[in-house]
Coordinates of C-alpha atoms and ligand atoms in Angstrom, one line a residue:
M1 CA -22.9 7.2 -6.3
I2 CA -19.5 6.0 -7.5
S3 CA -18.8 7.0 -11.0
R4 CA -17.2 4.7 -13.5
W5 CA -14.2 5.9 -15.5
T6 CA -12.6 4.1 -18.4
T7 CA -9.9 5.4 -20.6
A8 CA -10.3 5.4 -24.4
V9 CA -9.0 7.1 -27.6
L10 CA -12.0 9.1 -28.9
D11 CA -12.4 10.8 -32.2
T12 CA -12.1 14.6 -31.7
D13 CA -14.0 15.3 -34.9
L14 CA -17.2 14.1 -33.2
P15 CA -19.2 16.8 -31.4
G16 CA -20.7 16.7 -27.9
G17 CA -19.6 15.1 -24.7
W18 CA -17.8 16.6 -21.7
A19 CA -14.4 18.3 -21.6
V20 CA -11.8 19.3 -19.1
A21 CA -9.5 22.3 -19.9
R22 CA -5.9 22.4 -18.8
S23 CA -3.5 25.3 -18.9
P24 CA -0.1 26.0 -17.3
E25 CA -2.2 27.2 -14.3
G26 CA -4.0 23.9 -13.8
F27 CA -7.5 22.7 -14.6
L28 CA -10.6 24.9 -15.1
Y29 CA -13.3 24.4 -12.5
D30 CA -16.5 26.1 -11.3
D31 CA -19.1 25.3 -8.6
N32 CA -20.1 22.1 -10.6
G33 CA -16.6 20.7 -10.8
A34 CA -14.0 20.4 -13.6
L35 CA -16.1 18.8 -16.4
F36 CA -17.8 21.2 -18.8
P37 CA -20.1 20.6 -21.7
R38 CA -17.5 20.4 -24.5
D39 CA -19.4 22.3 -27.2
W40 CA -19.9 25.2 -24.7
L41 CA -16.2 25.1 -23.6
K42 CA -15.1 25.3 -27.3
R43 CA -17.2 28.4 -27.8
Q44 CA -15.1 30.2 -25.2
D45 CA -12.1 32.2 -26.5
L46 CA -9.5 29.4 -25.7
S47 CA -6.0 29.2 -27.1
I48 CA -6.2 25.4 -27.8
L49 CA -2.8 23.7 -28.3
A50 CA -4.3 20.2 -28.8
E51 CA -7.5 18.2 -28.2
H52 CA -7.5 14.6 -27.0
G53 CA -10.5 12.2 -26.5
I54 CA -9.5 10.6 -23.3
G55 CA -12.3 8.2 -22.1
H56 CA -15.8 7.6 -20.7
L57 CA -17.2 8.7 -17.4
D58 CA -20.4 6.9 -16.7
G59 CA -20.6 6.1 -20.4
E60 CA -20.3 9.8 -21.5
P61 CA -17.3 10.8 -23.7
V62 CA -14.7 13.0 -22.1
Y63 CA -12.2 15.2 -23.9
L64 CA -9.2 17.2 -22.9
L65 CA -8.6 20.7 -24.2
E66 CA -4.9 21.4 -23.7
L67 CA -4.4 25.2 -23.7
H68 CA -1.4 27.4 -24.4
S69 CA -2.4 29.7 -21.5
A70 CA -5.2 30.3 -19.0
L71 CA -7.9 32.8 -19.6
D72 CA -10.6 34.4 -17.5
I73 CA -14.0 32.8 -17.8
P74 CA -16.7 34.4 -15.5
G75 CA -17.6 32.1 -12.6
C76 CA -14.6 29.8 -13.3
N77 CA -11.1 29.4 -11.8
W78 CA -7.9 27.4 -12.4
K79 CA -6.5 24.9 -9.9
G80 CA -3.5 22.5 -10.0
L81 CA -3.8 18.7 -10.0
R82 CA -2.4 18.3 -6.4
A83 CA -5.3 20.4 -5.1
F84 CA -7.8 18.0 -6.7
M85 CA -5.9 15.1 -5.2
L86 CA -6.6 16.4 -1.7
E87 CA -10.3 16.6 -2.3
D88 CA -12.9 13.8 -1.9
D89 CA -13.8 13.1 -5.5
H90 CA -11.4 10.3 -6.3
T91 CA -12.9 9.6 -9.7
L92 CA -12.4 13.2 -10.8
F93 CA -8.8 13.0 -9.6
K94 CA -8.3 9.9 -11.8
V95 CA -9.8 11.6 -14.8
L96 CA -7.7 14.7 -14.3
G97 CA -4.6 12.7 -13.5
Y98 CA -4.9 10.8 -16.8
A99 CA -5.7 14.0 -18.7
A100 CA -2.6 15.6 -17.2
Q101 CA -0.4 12.8 -18.3
I102 CA -1.7 12.6 -21.8
G103 CA -1.6 16.4 -22.2
T104 CA 2.0 16.6 -20.9
W105 CA 3.2 13.8 -23.0
A106 CA 1.5 15.0 -26.2
R107 CA 2.7 18.6 -25.6
E108 CA 6.3 17.3 -25.2
H109 CA 6.1 15.1 -28.3
R110 CA 5.0 17.5 -30.9
F111 CA 8.3 17.1 -32.7
C112 CA 10.1 13.8 -33.5
G113 CA 13.1 13.2 -31.1
S114 CA 14.9 11.4 -33.9
C115 CA 14.6 13.7 -37.0
G116 CA 12.9 16.9 -35.6
Q117 CA 9.9 16.8 -37.9
R118 CA 6.4 17.7 -36.6
M119 CA 4.5 14.6 -35.4
S120 CA 0.8 13.9 -35.5
Q121 CA -1.7 12.0 -33.3
V122 CA -2.3 8.4 -34.6
P123 CA -6.1 7.9 -35.0
R124 CA -7.6 5.4 -32.5
E125 CA -4.3 4.8 -30.8
R126 CA -2.6 6.8 -28.0
A127 CA 0.6 7.5 -30.0
M128 CA 2.3 10.3 -31.8
Y129 CA 3.7 9.5 -35.2
C130 CA 6.5 10.9 -37.3
D131 CA 5.7 10.6 -41.1
A132 CA 9.3 11.2 -42.1
C133 CA 11.0 8.4 -40.1
E134 CA 7.9 6.3 -39.1
L135 CA 8.7 6.5 -35.4
R136 CA 5.9 6.2 -32.9
H137 CA 6.0 7.7 -29.4
Y138 CA 3.8 6.2 -26.7
P139 CA 2.8 7.9 -23.4
R140 CA 5.7 8.0 -21.0
I141 CA 5.4 6.1 -17.7
S142 CA 8.3 6.2 -15.2
P143 CA 8.6 3.2 -12.8
S144 CA 9.5 4.4 -9.3
M145 CA 10.1 2.2 -6.2
I146 CA 8.8 3.3 -2.9
V147 CA 9.6 1.4 0.3
L148 CA 8.8 1.4 4.0
I149 CA 11.8 0.0 5.9
T150 CA 10.8 -1.7 9.1
R151 CA 12.7 -2.9 12.2
G152 CA 10.2 -4.6 14.6
D153 CA 8.1 -1.8 16.1
E154 CA 10.1 0.9 14.3
V155 CA 9.9 2.3 10.8
L156 CA 12.4 4.4 8.9
L157 CA 11.0 7.7 7.7
A158 CA 12.8 10.6 6.0
R159 CA 12.3 14.2 5.0
S160 CA 13.2 15.7 1.7
P161 CA 13.8 19.5 1.7
R162 CA 10.9 19.7 -0.8
F163 CA 8.3 18.3 1.8
V164 CA 5.8 20.3 3.7
T165 CA 7.3 21.3 7.1
G166 CA 7.4 18.5 9.6
V167 CA 6.2 15.7 7.3
Y168 CA 8.2 12.5 7.1
S169 CA 7.7 9.8 4.5
T170 CA 9.0 6.5 3.0
L171 CA 12.0 6.4 0.6
A172 CA 11.4 6.5 -3.1
G173 CA 13.3 6.7 -6.4
F174 CA 13.1 6.2 -10.1
A175 CA 14.3 3.0 -11.8
E176 CA 17.3 3.3 -14.0
P177 CA 17.9 1.3 -17.2
G178 CA 19.3 -2.1 -16.4
E179 CA 17.7 -2.5 -13.0
S180 CA 15.0 -4.8 -11.6
A181 CA 12.6 -3.3 -9.2
E182 CA 14.5 -4.9 -6.3
D183 CA 17.9 -3.6 -7.6
C184 CA 16.5 -0.1 -7.8
L185 CA 15.0 -0.3 -4.3
V186 CA 18.3 -1.6 -2.8
R187 CA 20.3 1.2 -4.6
E188 CA 17.9 4.0 -3.6
V189 CA 18.0 2.9 0.0
R190 CA 21.8 2.8 -0.1
E191 CA 22.0 6.2 -1.7
E192 CA 19.5 8.0 0.4
V193 CA 20.2 6.6 3.9
S194 CA 23.2 4.3 3.5
I195 CA 21.7 1.1 5.0
E196 CA 21.1 -2.4 3.7
V197 CA 17.7 -4.1 3.6
K198 CA 16.4 -7.7 3.4
N199 CA 13.1 -9.6 2.9
I200 CA 11.8 -7.2 0.2
Q201 CA 8.0 -7.7 -0.1
Y202 CA 5.9 -6.3 -2.9
V203 CA 2.8 -4.6 -1.5
G204 CA 1.0 -2.9 -4.4
S205 CA 1.2 -0.1 -7.0
Q206 CA -0.3 3.3 -7.7
C207 CA -0.4 5.7 -10.7
W208 CA 1.2 8.9 -9.6
P209 CA 0.6 11.6 -12.2
F210 CA 3.3 14.1 -11.0
P211 CA 4.2 14.0 -13.8
H212 CA 4.1 10.3 -14.9
S213 CA 5.3 7.9 -12.2
M214 CA 4.1 4.3 -11.7
M215 CA 4.8 3.7 -8.0
L216 CA 5.7 0.2 -7.0
G217 CA 5.3 -0.1 -3.3
F218 CA 7.3 -2.5 -1.0
H219 CA 7.9 -3.3 2.6
A220 CA 11.5 -4.3 3.5
E221 CA 13.3 -5.2 6.7
Y222 CA 16.4 -3.5 8.0
A223 CA 19.5 -5.7 7.6
S224 CA 22.5 -3.6 8.6
G225 CA 24.2 -0.2 8.7
D226 CA 23.7 3.2 10.4
I227 CA 21.5 5.9 8.8
V228 CA 23.6 8.5 6.9
P229 CA 21.2 10.9 5.0
Q230 CA 22.2 11.7 1.4
E231 CA 23.4 15.3 1.1
D232 CA 20.9 17.6 -0.6
E233 CA 18.3 14.9 -1.1
I234 CA 17.5 13.9 2.5
E235 CA 17.2 16.5 5.1
D236 CA 16.6 14.1 8.0
A237 CA 15.9 10.3 8.4
Q238 CA 15.0 8.6 11.7
W239 CA 13.6 5.4 13.2
F240 CA 10.1 6.1 14.5
N241 CA 8.0 3.8 16.8
V242 CA 4.7 2.8 15.2
R243 CA 3.0 4.3 18.3
D244 CA 4.6 7.7 18.0
L245 CA 4.8 8.8 14.3
P246 CA 5.5 12.3 12.9
P247 CA 3.1 14.1 10.5
L248 CA 2.7 11.8 7.5
P249 CA 2.0 12.3 3.8
A250 CA -1.5 12.8 2.3
S251 CA -3.9 9.8 2.7
R252 CA -4.3 9.2 -1.0
S253 CA -0.6 8.4 -1.4
I254 CA 0.9 4.9 -1.5
A255 CA 3.6 6.3 0.9
R256 CA 0.8 6.7 3.5
Y257 CA -0.7 3.4 2.7
L258 CA 2.6 1.5 3.2
I259 CA 2.9 3.1 6.6
D260 CA -0.7 2.7 7.6
L261 CA -0.7 -1.0 6.5
Y262 CA 2.4 -1.8 8.6
V263 CA 1.1 0.0 11.6
A264 CA -2.2 -1.8 11.3
R265 CA -0.6 -5.2 11.1
R266 CA 1.8 -4.4 14.0
L267 CA -1.0 -3.1 16.3
G268 CA -3.6 -5.7 15.2
H269 CA -5.9 -3.0 13.7
A270 CA -8.1 -3.4 10.5
E271 CA -5.9 -3.0 7.4
P272 CA -6.4 0.1 5.1
V273 CA -7.3 -0.1 1.4
L274 CA -4.8 1.0 -1.2
P275 CA -6.2 4.1 -3.0
G276 CA -6.4 3.4 -6.7
Ligands
NAD12 N1 2.7 8.4 -4.4 C1 3.6 8.5 -3.4 O1 3.2 8.1 -2.2 C2 4.9 9.0 -3.6 C3 5.8 9.2 -2.5 C4 7.1 9.6 -2.7 C5 7.6 9.9 -4.0 N2 6.7 9.7 -5.1 C6 7.1 9.9 -6.4 O2 8.1 9.0 -6.8 C7 9.0 9.5 -7.8 C8 10.4 9.3 -7.4 O3 10.7 9.8 -6.1 P1 12.0 10.8 -5.8 O4 11.6 12.2 -6.3 O5 12.4 10.6 -4.4 O6 13.0 10.3 -6.9 P2 14.6 10.1 -6.8 O7 15.0 9.7 -5.4 O8 15.0 9.2 -7.9 O9 15.2 11.6 -7.0 C9 14.7 12.5 -7.9 C10 15.7 12.8 -9.0 O10 15.6 11.8 -10.0 C11 15.9 12.4 -11.2 N3 14.7 12.1 -12.1 C12 13.6 12.9 -12.3 N4 12.8 12.3 -13.2 C13 13.3 11.1 -13.5 C14 12.9 10.0 -14.3 N5 11.7 10.0 -15.0 N6 13.7 8.9 -14.4 C15 14.9 8.9 -13.7 N7 15.3 9.9 -12.9 C16 14.6 11.0 -12.8 C17 16.1 13.8 -11.0 O11 17.5 14.0 -10.9 C18 15.4 14.1 -9.7 O12 16.0 15.2 -9.0 C19 8.6 11.0 -7.9 O13 7.7 11.1 -9.0 C20 7.8 11.3 -6.7 O14 6.8 12.3 -6.9 C21 5.4 9.3 -4.9
MG13 MG1 14.1 9.8 -3.6
ZN14 ZN1 11.2 11.5 -37.3

C-alpha cells in the first residue's frame, strides 16, 4: 500500500500520534522503521531540544523530536538521512527529509539574526518569531540548478572530489542573489567546465534535503568551448556516449533522472518517472 504524507503544523501540546527522533547521529529506527508511538518515545530519557508537529501520515499525526544528542535505546539504532534515501520506502524518506529540514532550520534559528534575542515557534505557522523586533524567520530553501549538457549521442558528466569513487554526474550549483534560473545555470556551467550552452529546457524539480536544496532540473545543448574542469571543484569532466556510461548517481536523484530521461529519448526506450 502507498502511504499518504501531507505536511502540517500540529499543536505539540496535544498527546498521542507518531514521532520520529533526530540526533546529530541521524534518525532513530528499529525493526519496524523510524516512526515510534510518540508517548512511548517521550517516556525515554531523551535530551529534547525542540518538538515540532510536522504532518499526517495516512491521517495520523506525526511529530519530530529534535535531540541534543543520541542515546542508547535497547533494540534501536541511529542512521543518517542518506541511508534512508537509498532504501525502498520513499514515503518514509519524504517524512524524514521534511523532518530534517524543519529540525535543522529551527535549530539554527533559535536566536534572532537581527537583535540576538531568543526566538519562539509561532503557533499554527511554520515560522520562528522574535518578540523584541517582530521579525519572522521561515524555513530556508536554497534553489539549485542541475543540468545535463547534451551533444547528440553524447552527454557531459563530471566528478567532484566528494563523489563515491568512479561515479560521474550532471553539473549543479546554488543560485545567487540577482540571478534567474537560466543565469545561474549558464554561470555554473562556465565556472565548472568552461563551456557555453544553448536551448536550455526545464525538465522538472525535486526537493533535496541535504540540507535544504530545491533542485531545478534542465537539459541544455552544448554550444561552444572545450572542457576545462574547475580547480578543486571538478576532478574530471568528459563527454560520454549514451551507450557507454560510467557509474551514475543513486536512482532517487534528479541527476540520475535527467540522464536516464535523455538516454531513453535518444535510444527510443520508455521514459523514466521523476522521483518526488
Ligand atoms: N538531487 C540531485 O540529483 C543532486 C545532484 C547534484 C547536486 N545536488 C545538490 O545541489 C546543491 C548544489 O550543488 P553543488 O554542491 O555542486 O553546489 P555549487 O557548485 O554551488 O558548490 C558548492 C559551494 O557552494 C557554496 N554554498 C553552499 N551552500 C550554499 C547556499 N545555500 N547558497 C549558495 N552557495 C552555497 C559553498 O561554497 C559550497 O562549497 C547541493 O545541495 C547538492 O547536494 C543534488
Ligand atoms: Mg557544483
Ligand atoms: Zn530580533
